[in-house]
Amino acid sequence: MASSENSADEFCARSFDFVVVGGGTAGLAVAARLAEDPSLTVGVLEAGVAPGWDDDIDIPGCSGRALGGPYDWHFKTVPQAGLGGRTLPWNRGKVLGGSSALNFMTWNRASREDYDAWEALGNPGWGWDALLPFFAKSETFHPPPAGFRDQHGAFYDAPTDILGTSGPINVSYTTEFSPSHALWHPTLNSLGIESNKAHLSGNNVGVWTTICAVNPDNGTRSYAPHYCAGTGSGLPPANLHILTEALAQEIVLEQKDGDREWTATGVRFNRQGREYVVSVTHEVILSGGSVQSPQLLELSGVGQPEVLVAAGVQVKVDSPRVGENVQEHIMLPLVFEVDPSVPNPDDLQREDVAAAAREQWLKDHSGPYSVLPVSMSYLSLSQLLPQETHASLATRAQSLSNLPLAQQSILSSRFSPGTLLGQVEYVFDLGNWNPSFQPDPASGKKYGTMLQILQYPFSRGSIHIQSADIARQPRIDPGYYAGAHGALDLEIMTRCAQFAAKICATQPLASIIQAPASPGKGVKSEDSERLKEWVVNNTITDWHPVGTCAMGGSPGKAGGVVDERLRVYGVKGLRVADASVMPLHISAHLQATVYAIAEKAAQMIREDLAVVG
């Protein structure tokens, strides 16, 4: 989709009812839904470009190649003591569409209990039942043929009203699968893990094949810009104006008519070396994501006074939770040597193989570039660990005191005997996914990776500005494995890595596994200290940060940054709508939930506008 504006001067001359800061996953969805009312004029500021066609975005099998490239913000963490001092990249999308243009297109939902927990924290309207219509509104689900379902474990939920049929994002099962996928369901089934044939209906526990944000009509990625291109021209509707390559620097806050409370009246931004200010009549909606939404709030004078003063920013609103409460899925890539005769995506690193695969995909959307990692399983700790180990971890969880009491109560309750929640995710895919494992290409060996991902981390961190300059990256400290709470995460990941190895030692998946590669044979699963050391040195991000502008719930500003209608505490006319508002992490990949948040945000904004009007 092309940008609808070429001139910043013309953009700023318009009279906007709403301006959305960030043309990413949530931002474009909110803007497009607001613009469905032709009486409203909506603007979007996006720092990245409008990409046009790009293999690295549009072809499913090229997903991941854009990470670290021109569409990436190139964020990185500060050195992590819990990771032996390592610094991790935190890739985020700097492009129209945001991270929905860079991700691996997984489309799933968390369990009912995850969203009900948000509501239990004091955020009415954010439970499963209230959110479900917004999930469905965002999507158009394309069912697979009946025989296809049984052959590939590609089951979908009944009743079908659980799934959307007319939303902007097309979701479907891939038409081709990795050779290892045929082994996935029977392997987990033989370990007593049942296939979940209704994994989108409020319980994701079990083994299943994920659907993806892929349009089956043309085989391409379906992502946020498709919210804005429904006219057939590829351009947004006439009342939606999108300005790309426009870097927001500050939300303009003013105190009107002697009012002590601040009001958002516009946005100051930079484009091509010039500064501009765009004004807004009703609201600014901040959709910068979990890194940049708190950054922009702080640059605008909303945050912890000590952080703002140290950065040289005027304190306008004392908001102690801005940038706090960072939660991130913690991922561990265990690599195995596999049968070299099995087709492997690492083969695409050869130019001739990649060229042939691209030609095949362009011809009929088939071949290696139509394949995505879809072999998934979400399991509870009670399924993964011996009863004695599980009980010991539960005791440790109950003794922690660093978290807010309500969060602590919910997290520790998930260790109760018989709890069936997806506490750990496993994904198997052929190819080497571990950036720390660099084998000799001349060896001729091929690899597969078991990804183990902790869904409800106790580790907490923060994201804060370091100066008043938007060009200086914020200080990103997710606190991986830090403190007593992080030590519990490390213990869980170490214990569960033994189960990951068990999966790969079980038939029929074991039929293509030849040897452990990372950790190697020298690290025995029963040697917990050596395995723990390997976990510390190989843990990576899953690109799912949340919580930095969380809904405050019952404590209000003391517990978060926005209320249940996503209005920023202490500021009129300013909301946040993106993954940063999630108060607790969920057992799912994020994009489907982020679209649901955006859909709900747009409805609430229009409801509140009607009341004011």
XYZ file of C-alpha atoms in Angstrom:
613
model
C 0.000 0.000 0.000
C 1.307 3.422 -0.917
C 1.453 6.379 1.443
C -1.486 8.724 0.892
C 0.513 11.901 1.544
C 3.654 13.247 -0.087
C 3.853 16.660 1.565
C 4.288 17.242 5.294
C 3.070 20.815 4.812
C -0.188 19.604 3.276
C -0.553 17.003 6.017
C -0.156 19.608 8.766
C -2.585 21.976 7.040
C -5.427 19.499 7.430
C -7.924 19.627 10.255
C -7.625 16.245 11.955
C -10.084 14.792 14.411
C -7.564 12.097 15.325
C -3.866 11.551 14.739
C -2.389 8.082 15.216
C 1.320 7.956 16.009
C 2.750 4.765 14.529
C 1.546 3.101 11.339
C 2.147 -0.416 12.590
C 0.042 -3.407 13.563
C -2.303 -1.579 15.936
C -1.974 1.930 14.538
C -3.228 1.212 11.032
C -6.076 -0.911 12.384
C -7.255 1.849 14.739
C -6.927 4.517 12.058
C -8.783 2.537 9.417
C -11.667 1.720 11.744
C -12.020 5.354 12.814
C -11.968 6.435 9.170
C -14.985 4.237 8.445
C -16.943 7.225 9.735
C -16.759 9.607 6.746
C -17.377 12.594 9.008
C -14.014 12.044 10.721
C -10.595 13.004 9.375
C -7.800 10.745 10.565
C -4.041 11.133 10.202
C -1.245 8.597 10.683
C 2.438 9.366 11.248
C 4.839 6.529 10.420
C 8.627 6.791 10.723
C 9.308 4.081 8.161
C 8.677 3.893 4.439
C 5.746 2.490 2.508
C 7.562 -0.550 1.138
C 5.703 -1.545 -1.999
C 6.438 -5.092 -3.128
C 9.357 -6.697 -1.318
C 10.134 -10.422 -1.283
C 11.317 -10.178 2.318
C 7.898 -8.912 3.382
C 5.421 -10.413 0.948
C 6.702 -13.955 0.322
C 5.945 -16.121 3.386
C 9.048 -18.278 3.127
C 11.231 -15.161 3.193
C 9.966 -14.162 6.639
C 12.798 -13.322 8.986
C 15.068 -11.967 6.261
C 13.989 -8.382 6.965
C 15.206 -8.605 10.554
C 18.279 -6.413 10.899
C 17.669 -4.702 7.555
C 16.375 -1.273 6.511
C 12.873 -1.995 7.854
C 14.208 -2.620 11.373
C 14.693 -0.102 14.201
C 17.819 -2.039 15.276
C 17.034 -1.825 18.971
C 19.136 -3.815 21.392
C 19.085 -4.472 25.101
C 21.624 -3.325 27.617
C 23.988 -6.128 28.720
C 21.959 -8.696 30.637
C 23.524 -9.981 33.844
C 21.169 -12.957 33.741
C 22.502 -13.863 30.288
C 26.168 -13.682 31.219
C 26.469 -10.057 30.107
C 25.132 -10.654 26.607
C 23.244 -7.995 24.660
C 20.297 -9.140 22.548
C 18.838 -7.502 19.439
C 15.208 -6.440 19.828
C 13.980 -6.243 16.248
C 10.960 -3.984 15.671
C 9.399 -2.918 12.401
C 10.304 0.521 11.041
C 8.039 0.341 8.009
C 4.393 0.904 7.196
C 2.810 -2.108 8.859
C 5.328 -2.174 11.695
C 6.264 -5.571 13.055
C 3.352 -7.184 11.186
C 5.621 -6.749 8.135
C 8.557 -8.546 9.775
C 7.059 -11.339 11.867
C 6.671 -15.031 11.056
C 2.913 -14.677 10.461
C 1.756 -16.993 13.258
C -1.926 -16.406 14.050
C -3.182 -17.751 17.347
C -4.954 -16.780 20.537
C -4.205 -17.324 24.194
C -6.428 -19.277 26.544
C -9.564 -17.753 28.024
C -7.882 -17.488 31.439
C -5.156 -15.182 30.088
C -7.594 -12.460 29.028
C -9.850 -13.032 32.036
C -6.756 -12.279 34.149
C -6.614 -8.777 32.633
C -10.188 -8.226 33.725
C -9.505 -9.708 37.163
C -6.820 -7.049 37.658
C -9.573 -4.433 37.505
C -9.928 -3.781 33.774
C -13.603 -4.400 32.937
C -14.357 -5.370 29.353
C -11.024 -7.086 28.716
C -11.947 -10.709 29.431
C -12.249 -13.460 26.827
C -15.971 -13.052 26.189
C -15.698 -9.303 25.637
C -12.625 -9.580 23.390
C -13.767 -12.474 21.202
C -15.863 -10.349 18.794
C -12.844 -8.122 18.167
C -10.634 -11.103 17.338
C -13.202 -12.213 14.785
C -13.673 -8.708 13.399
C -10.018 -8.453 12.403
C -9.824 -11.655 10.360
C -11.115 -13.552 7.367
C -10.516 -17.243 7.978
C -10.178 -19.530 4.953
C -11.008 -23.148 5.913
C -8.873 -25.917 4.409
C -10.370 -28.832 2.461
C -11.658 -31.701 4.618
C -8.994 -34.197 3.537
C -6.309 -31.600 4.087
C -7.404 -31.230 7.708
C -6.869 -34.869 8.555
C -3.614 -35.193 6.613
C -1.866 -32.216 8.205
C -3.640 -31.848 11.545
C -5.085 -28.610 10.184
C -8.220 -28.571 12.309
C -10.257 -25.479 12.978
C -12.743 -24.447 15.582
C -16.441 -25.140 15.696
C -18.749 -23.325 15.899
C -17.358 -21.277 13.057
C -18.557 -17.998 14.594
C -15.424 -18.230 16.747
C -13.541 -17.244 13.580
C -14.017 -14.126 11.489
C -15.233 -14.228 7.901
C -14.986 -10.632 6.701
C -12.018 -8.950 8.386
C -9.070 -7.200 6.707
C -6.457 -9.814 7.680
C -6.661 -13.041 5.693
C -5.676 -16.087 7.725
C -5.283 -19.639 6.500
C -3.323 -22.847 6.775
C -0.263 -22.997 4.582
C -0.707 -25.139 1.500
C 2.663 -26.865 1.905
C 4.481 -28.092 4.991
C 7.964 -28.906 6.179
C 8.766 -32.637 5.898
C 9.073 -32.725 9.692
C 5.489 -31.594 10.227
C 4.053 -35.008 9.361
C 6.005 -36.348 12.354
C 4.915 -33.673 14.840
C 1.419 -34.699 15.899
C 2.148 -38.436 16.237
C 5.316 -37.728 18.236
C 3.529 -35.557 20.794
C 0.556 -37.916 20.813
C 2.869 -40.794 21.749
C 4.014 -38.713 24.745
C 0.432 -38.385 25.924
C -0.148 -34.910 24.481
C -3.475 -34.750 22.688
C -4.080 -32.873 19.456
C -6.158 -29.761 20.139
C -8.746 -29.433 17.385
C -10.214 -26.205 18.792
C -7.141 -24.250 19.792
C -8.648 -20.842 18.984
C -11.712 -21.283 21.194
C -10.211 -20.382 24.552
C -7.891 -23.295 25.353
C -4.608 -23.623 23.477
C -3.145 -26.560 25.430
C -2.040 -29.524 23.344
C -0.428 -30.077 19.971
C -1.728 -28.358 16.872
C -0.972 -26.851 13.496
C -1.120 -23.074 13.523
C -2.860 -20.926 10.980
C -0.923 -18.010 9.505
C -1.582 -14.487 8.274
C -1.373 -15.537 4.633
C -3.877 -14.746 1.899
C -4.489 -18.076 0.129
C -5.749 -16.309 -2.993
C -2.296 -14.955 -3.820
C -0.042 -16.708 -1.302
C 1.271 -13.465 0.222
C 1.601 -12.062 3.731
C -1.570 -10.437 5.032
C -0.686 -7.571 7.354
C -1.704 -4.214 8.792
C -1.660 -2.079 5.593
C -4.465 -4.265 4.264
C -6.745 -2.518 6.759
C -6.317 0.651 4.725
C -6.416 -0.609 1.155
C -9.971 -1.818 0.796
C -10.880 0.530 -2.023
C -9.037 -1.499 -4.653
C -6.752 1.401 -5.501
C -4.202 0.442 -2.871
C -4.787 3.833 -1.257
C -6.594 4.607 1.988
C -10.067 6.181 1.930
C -10.224 9.916 1.268
C -10.530 10.836 4.949
C -7.498 8.774 6.063
C -4.138 10.455 5.485
C -0.890 8.544 6.046
C 2.448 10.336 6.129
C 5.477 8.040 6.032
C 9.110 8.823 6.884
C 7.745 11.078 9.633
C 9.440 10.549 12.997
C 7.304 11.656 15.933
C 9.353 13.531 18.525
C 6.800 14.671 21.076
C 3.098 14.659 21.878
C 2.234 18.336 22.259
C 0.607 18.814 25.673
C -1.034 22.066 26.755
C -2.890 23.347 29.799
C -6.032 25.013 28.484
C -7.961 27.885 30.067
C -6.371 27.578 33.467
C -6.981 23.828 33.602
C -4.269 22.154 35.663
C -4.661 18.944 33.645
C -2.718 18.580 30.423
C -4.413 18.043 27.063
C -2.886 16.500 23.930
C -3.303 19.019 21.121
C -0.956 17.684 18.462
C 2.280 15.955 17.552
C 5.692 17.402 16.784
C 7.577 15.356 14.193
C 10.597 15.443 11.900
C 10.523 14.685 8.204
C 13.496 14.969 5.892
C 15.362 17.170 8.355
C 12.535 19.623 9.022
C 10.349 19.883 12.101
C 6.567 20.126 11.888
C 3.607 20.216 14.241
C 0.270 18.682 13.315
C -2.755 19.688 15.371
C -5.649 17.492 16.444
C -9.207 18.330 17.483
C -10.162 15.272 19.528
C -7.390 12.805 20.369
C -3.882 11.581 19.735
C -3.635 7.782 19.702
C -0.163 6.474 20.493
C 0.600 3.148 18.781
C 4.379 3.002 18.916
C 4.581 -0.462 20.442
C 6.098 -1.618 23.710
C 9.417 0.147 23.063
C 8.401 3.461 21.552
C 5.081 4.218 23.212
C 6.740 4.656 26.633
C 9.664 6.424 24.956
C 7.379 9.002 23.374
C 5.363 9.488 26.554
C 8.560 10.241 28.450
C 9.831 12.587 25.741
C 6.493 14.394 26.087
C 6.888 14.844 29.842
C 4.808 11.903 31.068
C 6.653 9.453 33.297
C 8.779 9.078 36.406
C 10.135 12.509 37.409
C 13.625 11.167 38.130
C 13.834 9.616 34.641
C 12.577 12.762 32.933
C 14.799 15.159 34.870
C 17.886 13.028 34.211
C 17.089 13.138 30.489
C 16.494 16.890 30.447
C 12.729 16.679 29.873
C 10.186 18.923 31.627
C 7.982 16.951 34.009
C 4.335 17.498 33.103
C 2.640 14.371 34.459
C 4.089 12.209 37.221
C 3.248 8.714 35.947
C 5.404 6.172 37.796
C 4.604 3.094 35.706
C 5.576 4.439 32.273
C 8.232 2.120 30.848
C 7.977 -0.329 33.743
C 6.495 -3.847 33.793
C 8.363 -5.083 30.691
C 7.535 -8.725 30.066
C 8.956 -10.731 27.183
C 8.582 -14.315 26.060
C 11.904 -16.038 26.710
C 13.049 -18.338 23.896
C 15.577 -21.140 23.818
C 16.650 -22.729 20.483
C 17.856 -26.322 20.918
C 19.553 -27.540 17.738
C 19.793 -31.129 16.499
C 21.645 -32.693 13.612
C 19.071 -34.144 11.226
C 18.983 -36.479 8.250
C 20.747 -34.548 5.452
C 18.549 -36.154 2.801
C 15.460 -34.355 4.151
C 14.753 -31.024 2.386
C 15.814 -28.229 4.700
C 15.203 -24.440 4.590
C 18.899 -23.902 5.232
C 19.363 -25.121 1.644
C 17.933 -21.746 0.583
C 21.190 -20.112 1.637
C 22.559 -21.382 -1.690
C 21.853 -18.822 -4.392
C 20.865 -21.376 -7.036
C 18.417 -23.127 -4.708
C 16.933 -19.809 -3.576
C 16.532 -18.591 -7.166
C 14.736 -21.772 -8.205
C 12.468 -21.593 -5.154
C 11.590 -17.981 -5.894
C 10.767 -18.789 -9.503
C 8.523 -21.633 -8.365
C 6.724 -19.412 -5.857
C 6.155 -16.639 -8.400
C 4.737 -19.196 -10.811
C 2.100 -20.800 -8.570
C 2.820 -19.859 -4.912
C 4.195 -23.308 -4.147
C 7.510 -24.791 -3.083
C 9.889 -23.975 -0.219
C 8.886 -20.315 -0.078
C 5.295 -21.265 0.778
C 6.391 -23.140 3.925
C 6.250 -21.605 7.417
C 6.965 -22.995 10.912
C 3.537 -24.306 11.961
C 4.320 -27.325 14.209
C 3.273 -26.100 17.652
C 2.470 -27.353 21.107
C 1.510 -25.428 24.233
C 1.915 -27.388 27.451
C 1.393 -26.845 31.160
C 4.206 -27.405 33.622
C 2.245 -30.265 35.144
C 2.530 -32.051 31.788
C 6.253 -31.340 31.497
C 7.715 -31.882 34.941
C 7.697 -34.532 37.661
C 5.188 -33.801 40.414
C 7.900 -33.160 43.010
C 9.710 -30.657 40.756
C 6.460 -28.917 39.910
C 5.565 -28.589 43.595
C 8.988 -27.144 44.398
C 8.643 -24.510 41.675
C 5.155 -23.650 42.928
C 6.539 -23.009 46.412
C 9.198 -20.696 44.992
C 6.603 -18.834 42.929
C 4.432 -18.207 45.974
C 7.370 -16.819 47.954
C 8.283 -14.086 45.463
C 7.469 -10.537 46.488
C 8.820 -8.279 43.738
C 5.623 -8.128 41.687
C 2.398 -6.235 42.392
C 0.282 -8.405 44.673
C -2.523 -8.971 42.162
C -0.077 -10.033 39.420
C 1.789 -12.245 41.859
C -1.428 -13.968 42.908
C -2.406 -14.744 39.310
C 1.041 -15.970 38.269
C 1.509 -18.201 41.311
C -2.007 -19.646 40.946
C -0.968 -21.017 37.554
C 1.226 -23.524 39.401
C -1.791 -25.120 41.074
C -2.091 -28.903 40.542
C -4.246 -29.736 37.558
C -3.863 -26.308 35.931
C -3.985 -26.683 32.156
C -2.556 -23.532 30.650
C 0.044 -23.195 27.907
C 2.946 -22.263 30.153
C 5.623 -23.403 27.696
C 5.433 -23.387 23.900
C 7.345 -25.814 21.690
C 7.866 -25.264 17.975
C 9.898 -27.618 15.800
C 11.253 -26.506 12.464
C 13.988 -27.712 10.185
C 16.958 -25.370 9.914
C 19.267 -23.765 12.455
C 17.496 -21.059 14.483
C 20.244 -20.557 17.073
C 22.388 -17.454 16.343
C 25.036 -18.686 18.808
C 25.491 -21.994 16.987
C 27.604 -21.517 13.872
C 28.508 -24.893 12.333
C 31.062 -25.397 9.581
C 29.180 -25.196 6.241
C 31.752 -27.542 4.715
C 30.642 -30.364 7.023
C 27.555 -31.011 4.931
C 25.483 -31.482 8.067
C 21.875 -30.334 8.287
C 20.010 -29.181 11.366
C 16.603 -28.820 12.947
C 15.596 -26.641 15.890
C 13.268 -27.139 18.817
C 12.180 -23.725 20.066
C 11.164 -23.651 23.727
C 9.380 -20.463 24.782
C 8.328 -19.470 28.300
C 4.894 -17.842 28.130
C 4.340 -16.411 31.628
C 7.726 -15.024 32.677
C 8.361 -13.739 36.177
C 11.308 -11.676 34.883
C 10.464 -7.976 34.769
C 12.348 -5.061 33.273
C 12.029 -1.495 32.081
C 12.391 0.770 29.048
C 13.327 4.417 29.630
C 14.724 7.350 27.687
C 18.350 8.328 28.206
C 18.134 11.820 26.740
C 15.643 14.283 25.277
C 16.755 13.276 21.766
C 14.386 10.893 19.957
C 17.343 9.683 17.879
C 18.986 8.138 20.939
C 17.594 4.689 21.580
C 15.917 4.118 24.924
C 17.540 1.957 27.554
C 15.966 -1.482 27.097
C 16.470 -3.746 30.094
C 14.116 -6.755 30.062
C 15.817 -8.234 33.119
C 16.149 -11.746 31.716
C 16.740 -14.233 34.563
C 17.520 -11.346 36.959
C 16.857 -11.551 40.685
C 14.902 -14.225 42.525
C 12.006 -13.966 40.068
C 14.314 -14.325 37.066
C 16.060 -17.258 38.724
C 12.696 -19.034 38.761
C 12.359 -18.471 35.002
C 15.849 -19.900 34.510
C 15.028 -22.975 36.565
C 11.832 -23.570 34.579
C 13.617 -23.175 31.242
C 16.400 -25.537 32.317
C 14.009 -28.199 33.561
C 11.813 -27.956 30.479
C 14.799 -28.207 28.120
C 14.996 -31.818 29.225
C 11.488 -32.361 27.878
C 12.463 -30.720 24.580
C 15.220 -33.304 24.224
C 12.712 -36.012 25.101
C 10.435 -34.933 22.256
C 13.297 -35.227 19.786
C 14.182 -38.667 21.129
C 10.628 -39.924 20.547
C 9.413 -41.613 17.387
C 8.547 -40.772 14.725
C 10.379 -37.421 15.012
C 13.436 -39.301 16.253
C 13.649 -41.007 12.852
C 15.177 -37.850 11.338
C 17.216 -36.786 14.405
C 20.825 -37.959 14.224
C 22.523 -36.254 17.185
C 22.250 -33.283 19.546
C 24.189 -30.286 18.228
C 23.521 -27.412 20.654
C 23.646 -28.305 23.465
C 26.058 -30.966 22.298
C 26.658 -34.465 23.570
C 28.898 -33.103 26.321
C 25.941 -31.417 28.024
C 23.814 -34.163 29.523
C 20.200 -33.341 30.323
C 20.646 -34.796 33.806
C 23.612 -32.456 34.474
C 21.451 -29.514 35.522
C 24.288 -27.060 36.226
C 25.973 -27.503 32.837
C 22.601 -27.387 31.122
C 21.694 -24.227 33.034
C 24.945 -22.621 31.879
C 24.041 -23.494 28.291
C 20.553 -22.020 28.772
C 22.061 -18.740 30.029
C 24.372 -18.548 27.014
C 21.730 -19.409 24.404
C 18.492 -17.733 25.501
C 17.196 -15.223 22.939
C 14.206 -12.929 22.449
C 10.924 -14.100 20.951
C 10.111 -10.535 19.793
C 7.017 -10.349 22.023
C 7.539 -7.469 24.521
C 4.466 -6.178 26.356
C 3.392 -4.209 29.394
C 5.249 -0.869 29.323
C 2.067 1.262 29.195
C -0.133 -1.245 30.966
C -3.752 -0.863 31.964
C -3.655 0.137 35.612
C -6.672 -1.807 36.799
C -7.904 -1.338 40.351
C -4.841 0.645 41.597
C -5.199 3.171 38.769
C -2.092 5.256 38.051
C -0.168 3.400 40.752
C -0.684 0.195 38.781
C -0.307 1.297 35.188
C -0.295 4.006 32.550
C -3.771 3.843 30.988
C -7.263 3.071 32.238
C -9.521 0.335 30.868
C -10.520 2.618 27.990
C -6.820 3.091 27.182
C -6.814 6.766 28.213
C -3.482 7.955 29.603
C -3.795 8.871 33.262
C -3.421 12.604 33.825
C -3.738 13.644 30.165
C -6.882 14.505 28.241
C -7.180 13.483 24.607
C -4.403 10.874 24.660
C -4.682 7.091 24.441
C -2.331 4.185 23.882
C -3.377 1.261 21.687
C -0.790 -1.471 21.139
C 0.863 -4.409 22.940
C 2.234 -2.109 25.625
C -1.186 -1.901 27.318
C -1.231 -5.612 28.217
C -0.843 -5.806 32.013
C 0.148 -9.488 32.006
C 1.710 -11.567 29.270
C -0.319 -14.132 27.374
C 0.302 -17.623 26.098
C 0.246 -16.782 22.397
C 2.043 -15.037 19.588
C 0.989 -11.412 19.746
C -0.358 -10.150 16.464
C -3.925 -11.513 16.614
C -4.320 -10.073 20.111
C -2.836 -6.720 19.075
C -5.351 -6.451 16.244
C -8.134 -7.267 18.734
C -6.858 -4.524 21.067
C -6.883 -2.083 18.149
C -10.393 -3.083 17.117
C -11.663 -2.600 20.663
C -9.804 0.698 21.000
C -11.434 2.083 17.857
C -14.883 1.129 19.088
C -14.294 2.722 22.502
C -12.996 5.920 20.908
C -16.084 6.218 18.727
C -18.340 5.480 21.711
C -16.656 8.177 23.777
C -16.809 10.631 20.881
C -20.558 10.066 20.601
C -20.969 10.816 24.311
C -18.948 14.026 24.015
C -20.770 15.029 20.844
